Amino acid sequence: MEQLVTALRAIGEPTRLRVLSLLAHGELTVSEMVSVLGQSQPRVSRHIKLLASAGIIERLPEGTWVFYRLADHGRGQKIAQGIISLFEDTDRVMARDLDRLEAVKHDRKNAANAYFAEVANDWAHIRSLHLSEGSVEKALRKITGDRHFKSMLDIGTGTGRMLEVFGDKVDRATGIDLSHEMLNLARLNLTRAGLNHCSVRHSDLYNLPFEDHKFDFVCIHQVLHYLDEPKAALSEAVRVTAPGGLLTIVDFAPHQIEFLREKHAHRRLGFTDTEMENWLHQCGLEKISHQALRPTLEDKSDTHLTVKIWTGARPTNDTAKGANP
Ligand SMILES: C[S@@+](CC[C@H](N)C(=O)[O-])C[C@H]1O[C@@H](n2cnc3c(N)ncnc32)[C@H](O)[C@@H]1O
């Protein structure tokens, strides 16, 4: 009872309710909340601290940034979700906050798009600076074994590299991306490689233009660390994965290489196994496995990051519409 009263006291204040409403739309840093709420940093920090110590929200320090998100388990999660379900769309203050949040996200998305437009021509080179592509691609092919897929989706396909890697293992493959510059290069690469059964199209990964269960192989290669809402992206990826289909995510293990934020538009400095596995379980996947590819001495990478491959399967009997939230 005492814990419950503490939690309710922590929430029972207008700014703290506004913080909950913002975090219901994805993880945020303090400075992002400051710019949306229009209050001073010390004030916002104090509200956040109270919510975090009551277990309603979680603190995720990462390099010089700290992200906050709603608790995703235990009593804190139940309380947060219960209160959020009582919010009214007609609340003017919260509606204005959400408009401002959209503007903040929009600016960030534009900055990331500008980055990808600028680097598209050099992308193959830039990618090879951070990871040993050969070993990742070999590991990916090994994970899928001799399985042949009817239809593959590569989310955030960039120059279409994953479509090339899996071209001989699929009947049909589609890559989607937001950057027209990247997509132009992907089209050139696919034509050059003679992969007529692979194509790309312009689309946002948060809102894929495909029906549920369409693909038996879905791949997200080096995309999640750029995103505001990686979990929402995973949930959408699971939605389009067929029962019995495979979802593979390639990204970095946690690291501290801060300049990737300033110079290369990264938002997250890698992901832990626990975080990724929890998300995938919550999205309804099973048989989740992970593999780490550590840099070797021969690696020409400048950052020596460990690359992780997480794989999960959608249960064969899971024909529910959409994925779990
Ligand atoms: C680092 S690149 C990776 C490209 C490719 N998967 C690879 O490994 O070479 C990340 C890609 O994600 C795309 N991207 C970022 N946000 C996106 C979104 N919301 N919807 C679709 N694509 C997005 C970018 O345009 C970029 O091409």
GROMACS .gro file of C-alpha atoms and ligand atoms in nm, residues 109 113 116 123 127 154-159 161-162 176-179 182 203-206 221-223 226-227, ligand 1:
model
   54
  109LYS     CA    1   1.415   1.320  -3.872
  113ASN     CA    2   1.755   1.246  -4.366
  116PHE     CA    3   2.177   1.011  -4.531
  123TRP     CA    4   2.777   0.483  -4.774
  127ARG     CA    5   2.969   0.140  -4.328
  154ASP     CA    6   1.471  -0.527  -4.573
  155ILE     CA    7   1.372  -0.237  -4.347
  156GLY     CA    8   1.592   0.075  -4.390
  157THR     CA    9   1.757  -0.087  -4.690
  158GLY     CA   10   1.990   0.206  -4.768
  159THR     CA   11   2.189   0.107  -5.076
  161ARG     CA   12   2.315  -0.433  -4.946
  162MET     CA   13   2.104  -0.690  -4.756
  176ILE     CA   14   1.212   0.016  -4.798
  177ASP     CA   15   1.380   0.342  -4.701
  178LEU     CA   16   1.297   0.708  -4.639
  179SER     CA   17   1.595   0.845  -4.828
  182MET     CA   18   1.978   0.587  -5.086
  203SER     CA   19   0.830   0.422  -4.715
  204ASP     CA   20   0.852   0.498  -4.345
  205LEU     CA   21   0.942   0.200  -4.129
  206TYR     CA   22   0.698   0.310  -3.858
  221HIS     CA   23   2.040  -0.406  -4.060
  222GLN     CA   24   2.211  -0.115  -3.883
  223VAL     CA   25   1.902   0.103  -3.862
  226TYR     CA   26   1.921   0.604  -3.565
  227LEU     CA   27   1.562   0.584  -3.443
  326LIG     C1   28   2.276   0.316  -4.159
  326LIG     S1   29   2.170   0.307  -4.290
  326LIG     C2   30   2.167   0.132  -4.309
  326LIG     C3   31   2.136   0.092  -4.448
  326LIG     C4   32   2.145  -0.057  -4.474
  326LIG     N1   33   2.051  -0.132  -4.394
  326LIG     C5   34   2.288  -0.101  -4.452
  326LIG     O1   35   2.315  -0.165  -4.352
  326LIG     O2   36   2.371  -0.066  -4.535
  326LIG     C6   37   2.014   0.341  -4.214
  326LIG     C7   38   1.905   0.358  -4.316
  326LIG     O3   39   1.781   0.369  -4.247
  326LIG     C8   40   1.701   0.462  -4.317
  326LIG     N2   41   1.597   0.514  -4.228
  326LIG     C9   42   1.612   0.590  -4.117
  326LIG     N3   43   1.492   0.619  -4.064
  326LIG    C10   44   1.399   0.558  -4.142
  326LIG    C11   45   1.257   0.552  -4.139
  326LIG     N4   46   1.186   0.613  -4.044
  326LIG     N5   47   1.194   0.480  -4.235
  326LIG    C12   48   1.265   0.418  -4.334
  326LIG     N6   49   1.399   0.422  -4.342
  326LIG    C13   50   1.466   0.491  -4.247
  326LIG    C14   51   1.800   0.570  -4.361
  326LIG     O4   52   1.750   0.647  -4.468
  326LIG    C15   53   1.921   0.484  -4.399
  326LIG     O5   54   1.922   0.452  -4.535
   0.00000   0.00000   0.00000
